[in-house]
Short mmCIF file of C-alpha atoms and ligand atoms in Angstrom, two decimals:
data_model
loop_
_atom_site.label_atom_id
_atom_site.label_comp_id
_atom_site.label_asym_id
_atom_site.label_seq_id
_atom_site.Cartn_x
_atom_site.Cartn_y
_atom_site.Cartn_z
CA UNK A 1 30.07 97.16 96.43
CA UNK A 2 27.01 98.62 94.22
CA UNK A 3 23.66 97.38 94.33
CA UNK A 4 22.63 98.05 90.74
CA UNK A 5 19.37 97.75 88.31
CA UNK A 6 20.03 96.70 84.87
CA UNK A 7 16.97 95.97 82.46
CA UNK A 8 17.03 94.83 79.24
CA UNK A 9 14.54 95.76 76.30
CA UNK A 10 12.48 92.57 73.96
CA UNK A 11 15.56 93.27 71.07
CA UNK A 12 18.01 92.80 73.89
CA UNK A 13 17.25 89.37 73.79
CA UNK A 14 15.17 88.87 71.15
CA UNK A 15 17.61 85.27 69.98
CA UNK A 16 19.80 83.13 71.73
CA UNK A 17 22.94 84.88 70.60
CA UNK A 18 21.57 88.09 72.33
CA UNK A 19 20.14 86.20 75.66
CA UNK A 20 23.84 84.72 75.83
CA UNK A 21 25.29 88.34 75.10
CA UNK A 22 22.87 90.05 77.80
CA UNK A 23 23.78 87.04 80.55
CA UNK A 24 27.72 87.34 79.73
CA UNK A 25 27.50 91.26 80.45
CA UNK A 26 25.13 90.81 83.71
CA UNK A 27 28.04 88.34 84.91
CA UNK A 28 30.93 90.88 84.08
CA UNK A 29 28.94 93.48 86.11
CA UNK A 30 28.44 90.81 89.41
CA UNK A 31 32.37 89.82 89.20
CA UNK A 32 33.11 93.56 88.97
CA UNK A 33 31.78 93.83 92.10
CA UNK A 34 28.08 94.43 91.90
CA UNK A 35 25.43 93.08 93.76
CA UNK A 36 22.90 93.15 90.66
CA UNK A 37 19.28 92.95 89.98
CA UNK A 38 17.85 92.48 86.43
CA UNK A 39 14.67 93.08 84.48
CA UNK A 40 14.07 91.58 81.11
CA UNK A 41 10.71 92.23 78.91
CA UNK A 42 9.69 89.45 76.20
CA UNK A 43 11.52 88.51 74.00
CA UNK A 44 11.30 90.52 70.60
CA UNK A 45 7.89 90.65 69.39
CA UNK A 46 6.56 87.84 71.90
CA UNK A 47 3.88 90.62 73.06
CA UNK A 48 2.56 91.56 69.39
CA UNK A 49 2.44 87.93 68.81
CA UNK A 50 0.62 86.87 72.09
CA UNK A 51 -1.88 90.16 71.13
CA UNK A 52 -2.08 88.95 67.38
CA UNK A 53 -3.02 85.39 68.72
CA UNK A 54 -5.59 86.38 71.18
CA UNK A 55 -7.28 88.57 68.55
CA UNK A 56 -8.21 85.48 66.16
CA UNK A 57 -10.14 83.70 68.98
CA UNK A 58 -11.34 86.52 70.50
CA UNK A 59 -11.37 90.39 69.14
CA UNK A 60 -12.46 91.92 72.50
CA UNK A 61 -10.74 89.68 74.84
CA UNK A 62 -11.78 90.17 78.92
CA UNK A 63 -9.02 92.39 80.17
CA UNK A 64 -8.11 89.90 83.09
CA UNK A 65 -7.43 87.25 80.40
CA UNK A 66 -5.16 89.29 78.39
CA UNK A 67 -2.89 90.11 81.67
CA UNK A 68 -2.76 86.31 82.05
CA UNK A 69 -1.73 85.68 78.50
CA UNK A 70 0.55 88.80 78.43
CA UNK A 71 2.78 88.23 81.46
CA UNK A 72 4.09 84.85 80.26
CA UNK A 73 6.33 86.69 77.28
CA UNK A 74 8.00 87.79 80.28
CA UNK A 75 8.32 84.54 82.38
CA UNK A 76 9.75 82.89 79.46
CA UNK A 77 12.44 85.56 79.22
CA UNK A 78 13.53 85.21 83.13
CA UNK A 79 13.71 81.48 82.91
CA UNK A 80 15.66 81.60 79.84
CA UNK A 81 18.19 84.37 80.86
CA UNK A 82 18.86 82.68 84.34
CA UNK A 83 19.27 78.76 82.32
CA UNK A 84 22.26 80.68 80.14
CA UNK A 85 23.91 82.02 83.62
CA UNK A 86 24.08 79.19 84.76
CA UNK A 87 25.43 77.86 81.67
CA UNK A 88 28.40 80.64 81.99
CA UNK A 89 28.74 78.78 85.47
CA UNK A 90 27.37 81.43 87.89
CA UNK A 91 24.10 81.69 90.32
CA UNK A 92 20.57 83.25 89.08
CA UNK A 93 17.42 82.68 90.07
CA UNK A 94 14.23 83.84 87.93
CA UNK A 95 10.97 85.65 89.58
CA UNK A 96 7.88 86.83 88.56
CA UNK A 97 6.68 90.14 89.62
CA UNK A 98 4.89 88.99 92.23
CA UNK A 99 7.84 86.75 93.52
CA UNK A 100 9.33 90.03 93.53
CA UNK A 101 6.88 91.69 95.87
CA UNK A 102 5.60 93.98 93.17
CA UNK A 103 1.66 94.38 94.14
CA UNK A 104 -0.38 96.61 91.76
CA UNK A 105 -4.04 98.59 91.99
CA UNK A 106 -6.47 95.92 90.88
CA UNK A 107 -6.64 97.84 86.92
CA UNK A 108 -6.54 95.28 84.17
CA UNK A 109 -3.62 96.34 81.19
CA UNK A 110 -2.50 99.48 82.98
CA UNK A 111 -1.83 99.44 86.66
CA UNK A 112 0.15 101.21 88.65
CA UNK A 113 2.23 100.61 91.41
CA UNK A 114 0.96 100.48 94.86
CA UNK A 115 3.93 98.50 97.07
CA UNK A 116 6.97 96.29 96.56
CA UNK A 117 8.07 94.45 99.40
CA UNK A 118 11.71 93.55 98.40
CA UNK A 119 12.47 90.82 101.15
CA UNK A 120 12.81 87.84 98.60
CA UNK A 121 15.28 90.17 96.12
CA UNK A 122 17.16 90.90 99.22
CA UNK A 123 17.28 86.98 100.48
CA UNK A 124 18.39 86.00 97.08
CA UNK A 125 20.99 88.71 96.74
CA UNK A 126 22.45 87.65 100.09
CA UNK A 127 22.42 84.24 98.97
CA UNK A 128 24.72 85.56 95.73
CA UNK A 129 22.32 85.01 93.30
CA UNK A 130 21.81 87.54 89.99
CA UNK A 131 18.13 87.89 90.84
CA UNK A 132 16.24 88.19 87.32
CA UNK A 133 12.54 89.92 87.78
CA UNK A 134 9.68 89.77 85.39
CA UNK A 135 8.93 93.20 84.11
CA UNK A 136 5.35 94.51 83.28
CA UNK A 137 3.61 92.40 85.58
CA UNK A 138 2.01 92.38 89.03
CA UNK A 139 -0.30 91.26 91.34
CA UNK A 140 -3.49 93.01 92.97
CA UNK A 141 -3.82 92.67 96.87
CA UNK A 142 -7.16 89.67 95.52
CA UNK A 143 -3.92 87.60 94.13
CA UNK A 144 -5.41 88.69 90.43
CA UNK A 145 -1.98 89.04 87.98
CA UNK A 146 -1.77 92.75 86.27
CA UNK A 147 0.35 94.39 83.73
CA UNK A 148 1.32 97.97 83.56
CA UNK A 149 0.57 99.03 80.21
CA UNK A 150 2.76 98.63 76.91
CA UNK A 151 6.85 99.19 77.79
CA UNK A 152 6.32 98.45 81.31
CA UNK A 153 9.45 96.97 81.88
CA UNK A 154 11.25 100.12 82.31
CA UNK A 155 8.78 100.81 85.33
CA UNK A 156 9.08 97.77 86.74
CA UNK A 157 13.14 98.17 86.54
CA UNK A 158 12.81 101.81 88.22
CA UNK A 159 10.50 100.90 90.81
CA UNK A 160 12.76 98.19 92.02
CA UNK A 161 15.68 100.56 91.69
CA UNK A 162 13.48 102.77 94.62
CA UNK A 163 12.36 99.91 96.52
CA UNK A 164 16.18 98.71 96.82
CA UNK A 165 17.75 102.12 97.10
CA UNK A 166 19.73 100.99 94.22
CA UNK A 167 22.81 102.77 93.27
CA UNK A 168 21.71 103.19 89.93
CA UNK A 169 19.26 102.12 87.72
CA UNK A 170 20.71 101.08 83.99
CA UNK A 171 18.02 100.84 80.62
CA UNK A 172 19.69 98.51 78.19
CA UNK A 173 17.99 99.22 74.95
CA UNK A 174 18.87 98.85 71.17
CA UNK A 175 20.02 102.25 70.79
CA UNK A 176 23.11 103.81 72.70
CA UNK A 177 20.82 106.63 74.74
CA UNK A 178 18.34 109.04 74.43
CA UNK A 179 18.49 110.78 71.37
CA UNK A 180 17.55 114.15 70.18
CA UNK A 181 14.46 112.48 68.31
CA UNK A 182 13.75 109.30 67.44
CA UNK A 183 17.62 108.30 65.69
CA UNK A 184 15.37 105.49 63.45
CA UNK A 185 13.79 108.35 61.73
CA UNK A 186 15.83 111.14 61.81
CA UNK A 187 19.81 109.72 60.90
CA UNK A 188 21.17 113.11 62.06
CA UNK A 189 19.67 112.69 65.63
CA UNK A 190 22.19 113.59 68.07
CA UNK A 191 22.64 111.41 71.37
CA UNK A 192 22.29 113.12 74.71
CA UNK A 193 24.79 112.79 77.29
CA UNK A 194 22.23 114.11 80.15
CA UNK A 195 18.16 115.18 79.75
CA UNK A 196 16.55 116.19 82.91
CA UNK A 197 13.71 114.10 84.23
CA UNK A 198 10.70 116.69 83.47
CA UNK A 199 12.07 116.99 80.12
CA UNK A 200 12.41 113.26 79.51
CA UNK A 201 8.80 112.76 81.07
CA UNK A 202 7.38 115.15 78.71
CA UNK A 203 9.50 113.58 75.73
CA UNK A 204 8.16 110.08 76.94
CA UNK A 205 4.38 111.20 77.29
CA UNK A 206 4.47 112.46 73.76
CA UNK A 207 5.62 109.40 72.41
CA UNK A 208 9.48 108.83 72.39
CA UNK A 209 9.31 105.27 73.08
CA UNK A 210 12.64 104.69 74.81
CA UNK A 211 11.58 105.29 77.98
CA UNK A 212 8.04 104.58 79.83
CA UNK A 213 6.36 107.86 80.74
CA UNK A 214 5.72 106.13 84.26
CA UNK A 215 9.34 105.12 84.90
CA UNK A 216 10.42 108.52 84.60
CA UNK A 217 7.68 109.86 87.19
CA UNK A 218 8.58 107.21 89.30
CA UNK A 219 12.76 107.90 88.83
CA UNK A 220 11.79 111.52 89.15
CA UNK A 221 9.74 111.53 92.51
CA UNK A 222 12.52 108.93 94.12
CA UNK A 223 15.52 110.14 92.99
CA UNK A 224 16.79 107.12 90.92
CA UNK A 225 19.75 107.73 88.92
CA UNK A 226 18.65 106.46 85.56
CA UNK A 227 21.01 105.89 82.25
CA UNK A 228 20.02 104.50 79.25
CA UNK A 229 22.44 102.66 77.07
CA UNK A 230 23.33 100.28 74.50
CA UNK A 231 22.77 96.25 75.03
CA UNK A 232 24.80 96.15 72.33
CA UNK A 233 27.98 98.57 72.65
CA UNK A 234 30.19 99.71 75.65
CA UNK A 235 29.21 103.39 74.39
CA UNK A 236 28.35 105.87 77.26
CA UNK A 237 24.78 106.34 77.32
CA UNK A 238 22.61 109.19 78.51
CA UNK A 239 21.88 110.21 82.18
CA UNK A 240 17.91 111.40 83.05
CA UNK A 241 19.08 113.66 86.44
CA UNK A 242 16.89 117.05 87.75
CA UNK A 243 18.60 119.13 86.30
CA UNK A 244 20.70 118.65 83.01
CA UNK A 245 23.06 120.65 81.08
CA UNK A 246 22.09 122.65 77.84
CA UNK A 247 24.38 123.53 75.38
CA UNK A 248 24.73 127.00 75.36
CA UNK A 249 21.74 129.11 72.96
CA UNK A 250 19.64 125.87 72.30
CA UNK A 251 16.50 125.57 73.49
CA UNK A 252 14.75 122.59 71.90
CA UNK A 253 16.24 119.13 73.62
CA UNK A 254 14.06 116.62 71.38
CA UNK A 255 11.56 115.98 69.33
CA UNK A 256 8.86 113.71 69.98
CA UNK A 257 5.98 112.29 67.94
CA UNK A 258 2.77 109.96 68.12
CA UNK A 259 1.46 108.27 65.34
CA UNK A 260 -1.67 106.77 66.35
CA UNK A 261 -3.71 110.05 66.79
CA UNK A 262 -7.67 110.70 66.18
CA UNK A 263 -9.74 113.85 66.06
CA UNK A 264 -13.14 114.01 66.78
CA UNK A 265 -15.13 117.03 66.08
CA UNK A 266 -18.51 117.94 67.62
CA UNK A 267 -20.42 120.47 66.00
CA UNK A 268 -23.29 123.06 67.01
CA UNK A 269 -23.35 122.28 70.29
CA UNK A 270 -25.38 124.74 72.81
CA UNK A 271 -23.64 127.04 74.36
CA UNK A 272 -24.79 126.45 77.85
CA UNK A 273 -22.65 125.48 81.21
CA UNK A 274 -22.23 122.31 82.33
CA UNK A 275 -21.78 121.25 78.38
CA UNK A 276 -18.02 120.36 78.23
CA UNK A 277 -18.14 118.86 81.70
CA UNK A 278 -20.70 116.77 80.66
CA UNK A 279 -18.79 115.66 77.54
CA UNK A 280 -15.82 115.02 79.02
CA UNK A 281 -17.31 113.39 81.96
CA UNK A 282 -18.57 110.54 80.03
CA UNK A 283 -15.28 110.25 77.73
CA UNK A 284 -13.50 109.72 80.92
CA UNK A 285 -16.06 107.34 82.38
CA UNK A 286 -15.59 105.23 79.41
CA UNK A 287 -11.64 105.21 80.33
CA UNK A 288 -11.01 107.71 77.31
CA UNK A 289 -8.32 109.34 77.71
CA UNK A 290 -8.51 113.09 76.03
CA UNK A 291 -5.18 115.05 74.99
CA UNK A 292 -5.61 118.60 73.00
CA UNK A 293 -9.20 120.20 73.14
CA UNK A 294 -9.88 122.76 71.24
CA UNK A 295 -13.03 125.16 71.19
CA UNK A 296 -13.90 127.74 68.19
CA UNK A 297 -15.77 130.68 68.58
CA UNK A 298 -19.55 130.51 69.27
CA UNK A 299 -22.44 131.64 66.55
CA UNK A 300 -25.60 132.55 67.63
CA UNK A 301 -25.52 130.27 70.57
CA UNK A 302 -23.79 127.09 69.16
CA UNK A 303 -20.27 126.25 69.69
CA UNK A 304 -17.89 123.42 67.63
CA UNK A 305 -15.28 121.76 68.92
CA UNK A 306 -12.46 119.42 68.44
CA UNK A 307 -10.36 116.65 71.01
CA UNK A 308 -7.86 114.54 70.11
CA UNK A 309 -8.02 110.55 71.43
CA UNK A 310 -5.60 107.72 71.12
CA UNK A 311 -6.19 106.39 67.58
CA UNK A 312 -7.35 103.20 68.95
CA UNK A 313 -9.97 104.88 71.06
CA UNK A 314 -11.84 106.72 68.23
CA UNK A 315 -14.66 104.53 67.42
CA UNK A 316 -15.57 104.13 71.55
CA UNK A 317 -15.43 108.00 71.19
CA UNK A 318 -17.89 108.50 68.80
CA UNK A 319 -20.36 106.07 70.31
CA UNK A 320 -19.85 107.95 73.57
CA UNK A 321 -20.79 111.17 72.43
CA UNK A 322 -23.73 109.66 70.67
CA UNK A 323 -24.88 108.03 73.27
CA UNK A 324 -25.38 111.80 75.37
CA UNK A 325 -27.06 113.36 72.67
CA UNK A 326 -30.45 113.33 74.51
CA UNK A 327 -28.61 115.53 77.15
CA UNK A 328 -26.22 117.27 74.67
CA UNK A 329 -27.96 118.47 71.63
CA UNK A 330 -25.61 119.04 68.82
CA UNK A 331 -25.70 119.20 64.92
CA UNK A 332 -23.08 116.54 63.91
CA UNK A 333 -19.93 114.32 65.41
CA UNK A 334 -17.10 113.69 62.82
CA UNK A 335 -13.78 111.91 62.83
CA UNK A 336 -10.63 111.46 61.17
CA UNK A 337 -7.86 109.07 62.52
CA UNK A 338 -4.16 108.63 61.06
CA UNK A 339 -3.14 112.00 62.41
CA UNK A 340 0.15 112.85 64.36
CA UNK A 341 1.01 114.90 67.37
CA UNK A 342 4.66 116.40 66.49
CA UNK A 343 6.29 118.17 69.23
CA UNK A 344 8.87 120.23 70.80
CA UNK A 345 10.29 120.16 73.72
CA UNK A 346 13.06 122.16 76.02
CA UNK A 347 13.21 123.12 79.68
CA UNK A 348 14.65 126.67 77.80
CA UNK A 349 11.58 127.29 76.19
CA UNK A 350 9.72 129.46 78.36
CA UNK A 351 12.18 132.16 78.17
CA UNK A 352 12.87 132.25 74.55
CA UNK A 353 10.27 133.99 72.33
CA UNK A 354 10.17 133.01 69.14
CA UNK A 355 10.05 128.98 69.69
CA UNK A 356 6.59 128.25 68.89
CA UNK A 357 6.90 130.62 65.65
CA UNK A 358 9.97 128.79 64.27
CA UNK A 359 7.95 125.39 64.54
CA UNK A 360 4.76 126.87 62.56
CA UNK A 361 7.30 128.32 60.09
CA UNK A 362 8.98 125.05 59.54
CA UNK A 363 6.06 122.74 59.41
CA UNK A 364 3.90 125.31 56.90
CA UNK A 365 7.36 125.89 55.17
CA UNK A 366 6.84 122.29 53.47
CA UNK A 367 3.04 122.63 52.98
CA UNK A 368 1.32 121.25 56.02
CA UNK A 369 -1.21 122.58 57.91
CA UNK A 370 -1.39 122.52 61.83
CA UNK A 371 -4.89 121.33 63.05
CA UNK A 372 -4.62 122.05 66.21
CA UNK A 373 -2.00 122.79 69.02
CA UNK A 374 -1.51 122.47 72.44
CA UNK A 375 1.78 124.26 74.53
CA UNK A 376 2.67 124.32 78.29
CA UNK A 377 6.07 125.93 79.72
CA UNK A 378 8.40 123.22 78.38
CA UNK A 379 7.07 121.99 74.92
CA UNK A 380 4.87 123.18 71.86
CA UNK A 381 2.33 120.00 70.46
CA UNK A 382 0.97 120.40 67.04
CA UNK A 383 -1.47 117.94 65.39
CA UNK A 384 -0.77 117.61 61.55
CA UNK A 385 -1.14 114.97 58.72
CA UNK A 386 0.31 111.78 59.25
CA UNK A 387 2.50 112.24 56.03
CA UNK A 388 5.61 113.76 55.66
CA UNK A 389 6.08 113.41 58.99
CA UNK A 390 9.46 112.57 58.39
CA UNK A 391 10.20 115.74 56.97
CA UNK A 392 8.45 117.53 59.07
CA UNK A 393 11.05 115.71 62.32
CA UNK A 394 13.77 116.63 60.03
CA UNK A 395 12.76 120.23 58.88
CA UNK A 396 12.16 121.26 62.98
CA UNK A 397 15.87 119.06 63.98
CA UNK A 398 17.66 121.45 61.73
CA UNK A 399 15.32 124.38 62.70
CA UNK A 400 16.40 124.14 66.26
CA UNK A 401 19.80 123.84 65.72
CA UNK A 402 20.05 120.17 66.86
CA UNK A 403 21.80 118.64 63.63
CA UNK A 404 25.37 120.07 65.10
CA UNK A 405 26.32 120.88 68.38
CA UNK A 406 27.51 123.71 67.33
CA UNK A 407 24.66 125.29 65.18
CA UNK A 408 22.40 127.58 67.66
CA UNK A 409 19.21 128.47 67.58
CA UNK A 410 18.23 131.88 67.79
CA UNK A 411 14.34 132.94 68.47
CA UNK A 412 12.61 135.54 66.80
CA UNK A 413 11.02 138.25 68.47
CA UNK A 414 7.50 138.07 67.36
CA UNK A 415 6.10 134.53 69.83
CA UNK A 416 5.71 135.35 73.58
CA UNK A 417 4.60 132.15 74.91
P1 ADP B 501 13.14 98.19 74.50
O1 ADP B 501 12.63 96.96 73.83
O2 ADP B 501 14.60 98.12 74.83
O3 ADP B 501 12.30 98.63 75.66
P2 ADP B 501 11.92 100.26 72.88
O4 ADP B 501 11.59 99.88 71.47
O5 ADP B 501 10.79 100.29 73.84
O6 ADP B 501 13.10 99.32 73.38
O7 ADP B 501 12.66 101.68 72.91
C1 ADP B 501 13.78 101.93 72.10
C2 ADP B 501 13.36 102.62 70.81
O8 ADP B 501 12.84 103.91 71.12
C3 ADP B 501 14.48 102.89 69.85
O9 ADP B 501 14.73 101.80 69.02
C4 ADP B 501 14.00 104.12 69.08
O10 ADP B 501 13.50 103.77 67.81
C5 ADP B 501 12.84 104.65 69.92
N1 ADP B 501 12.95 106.08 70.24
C6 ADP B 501 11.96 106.99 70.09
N2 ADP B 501 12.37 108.20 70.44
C7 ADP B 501 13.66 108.08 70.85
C8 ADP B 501 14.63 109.00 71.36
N3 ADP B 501 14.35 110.29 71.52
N4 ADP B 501 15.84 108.53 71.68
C9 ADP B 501 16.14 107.22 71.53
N5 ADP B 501 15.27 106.31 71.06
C10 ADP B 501 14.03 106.71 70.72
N1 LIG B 502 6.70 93.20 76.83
C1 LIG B 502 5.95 94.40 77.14
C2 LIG B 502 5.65 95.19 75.88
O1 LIG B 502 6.02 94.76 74.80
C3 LIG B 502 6.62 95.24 78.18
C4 LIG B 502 7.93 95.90 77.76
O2 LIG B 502 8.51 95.52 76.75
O3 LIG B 502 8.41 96.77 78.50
O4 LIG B 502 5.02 96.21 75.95
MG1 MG B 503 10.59 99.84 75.88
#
């Protein structure tokens, strides 16, 4: 007998005929022999909505408010899933997250993780129930409810998965695996049957949605076995392991991208230490998170230089560095927003020359120019125009030789990286 994780995404069961879908396939697993655990985020777009709501009563909601507000797509979800099991005429029982045991660091929107104490999932298990947990939520040590940042289910599933030594940990999602890039945008995406965790990580942190960049981390540094499959199809899915197969000659595993990009520019600045530290300091203070930084050469004593900042983020940015200009001096602070971060990325990389000159190539091949970059062993970033990104996914998928299994790449000899 298995002890198994299976969550299930918002367009899992976004309508009834989907909830009754999910619950039928959750039952087939428990009669096949499985003791089984579930997850389920809101339904469909109940977290845009809640968001949407909150926004025309108040635009800056308090952070504690919103986790109260957010956390009941979820609730609904678990007592609606466990109603239709016991419709088919078998035992659930709903929880929240912190019915679960799932307590959190006391960080409003975002928190991670601290402890799960899993005696209730195991009493309720024992007592043959399908136990059905809320994902994205928990609860801080004070008894204050949390969420952990947008797709948090995933995390939530995964970090159960640890706490109960699961056997495996199954991602039901709306498309049958992880994909080469993002199969929405690019129809010639290719499925893959494995991806190693520090690959997926890096693919998740640069903005392939399917998976939460925290799950993975959390998968990784317990040694969950994760798949991600279809809620909709019996179709193998992919498995995230340590180490995954390549096919042989290619290099590139996916492409990732994020939309929702900002670059802020700060120019003259003095050329003096302490400067960047100072800068970066009081981005971070202000819960900023920075990505790319880039710094251009310095003229008699004055540098420029350029970060990148979650699109959302790029008005607080601005008002930060304005409001250190009495310890920073500098000539001028511009910003442009509606950018994207396109990237590459392939455990292979790092012995291949050539891989960061085939992506300039094919992204100045269609007339766009790179703003910035960023690389580290396994991937290549490049900040470009927001349009055509979609040629620009498509141009780099055929580069790479990821259209056909078959179809290799080979890397010129010029890039070192
Ligand atoms: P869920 O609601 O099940 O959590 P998500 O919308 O969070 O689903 O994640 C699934 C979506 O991730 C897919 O519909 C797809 O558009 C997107 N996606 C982005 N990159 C990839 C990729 N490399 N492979 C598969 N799906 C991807
Ligand atoms: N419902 C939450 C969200 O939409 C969590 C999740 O779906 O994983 O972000
Ligand atoms: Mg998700």
């Amino acid at each position: 007998m298995s002890l198994i994780v299976m969550k299930f995404g918002g367009s899992s069961v976004g309508t009834p005929e989907r909830m009754q879908r999910v619950a039928k396939r959750i039952v087939d697993s428990q009669l096949a022999g499985n003791r089984v655990i579930v997850v389920v985020s809101a339904m469909g777009d109940t977290t845009d909505d809640l968001i949407d709501q909150s926004k025309l009563l108040n635009p800056n909601p308090p952070a504690r408010e919103m986790d109260m507000l957010l956390t009941t797509g979820e609730q609904i979800s678990v007592a609606l899933l466990s109603m239709t099991i016991h419709q088919l005429g078998h035992q659930a029982v709903s929880l929240t997250g912190w019915q679960a045991g799932i307590r959190t660091e006391a960080v409003h929107s975002k928190a991670k993780i601290t402890d799960i104490r899993p005696d209730r999932l195991f009493k309720e298990l024992d007592a043959g129930n399908v136990v059905i947990v809320a994902g994205f939520q928990g609860m801080t040590e004070d008894g204050d409810i949390t969420t952990l940042g947008r797709g948090g289910s995933d995390t939530t599933a995964v970090a159960l998965a640890a706490a109960v030594k699961a056997d495996v940990c199954e991602i039901y999602t709306d498309v049958d695996g992880v994909y080469s890039t993002d199969p929405r945008v690019v129809k010639v995406a290719r499925k893959l049957n494995e991806i190693s965790y520090d690959e997926m990580l890096e693919l998740a942190h640069l903005g392939a949605a399917v998976l939460h960049p925290r799950a993975v981390e959390y998968a990784k540094h317990n040694n969950v076995k994760l798949v991600v499959r279809s809620s909709f199809t019996q179709n193998e899915g992919t498995s995230v392991k340590e180490e995954a197969v390549m096919e042989q000659g290619v290099v590139v595993r996916g492409i990732a991208f994020d939309k929702n990009v900002a670059r802020i520019s700060i120019l003259g600045v003095e050329d003096e230490p302490g400067v960047l530290a100072n800068v970066f300091g009081s981005l971070a203070n202000s819960g900023i998170d920075v990505d790319v930084i880039v710094q251009s050469g310095v003229k008699s004593g004055k540098a420029d230089f350029s970060f990148t900042v979650s699109g959302d983020d790029e008005a607080r940015a601005v008002d930060v560095i304005n409001g250190i200009r009495a310890e920073v001096p500098f000539s001028e602070v511009t910003s442009e927003a509606g950018l994207v971060k396109v990237s590459i990325v392939g455990a292979g990389m790092v012995s291949n020359p050539g891989v960061a000159a085939t992506m300039f190539k094919a992204i100045s091949s269609l007339g766009v120019s790179i703003k910035m970059v960023s690389t580290s062993e396994i991937k290549v970033s490049c900040i470009i125009a927001a349009e055509p990104l979609q040629e620009v996914v498509r141009s780099l998928h055929t580069a790479y030789g990821l259209d056909t299994a078959e179809q290799v790449f080979v890397g010129g000899p010029q890039d070192r990286r």
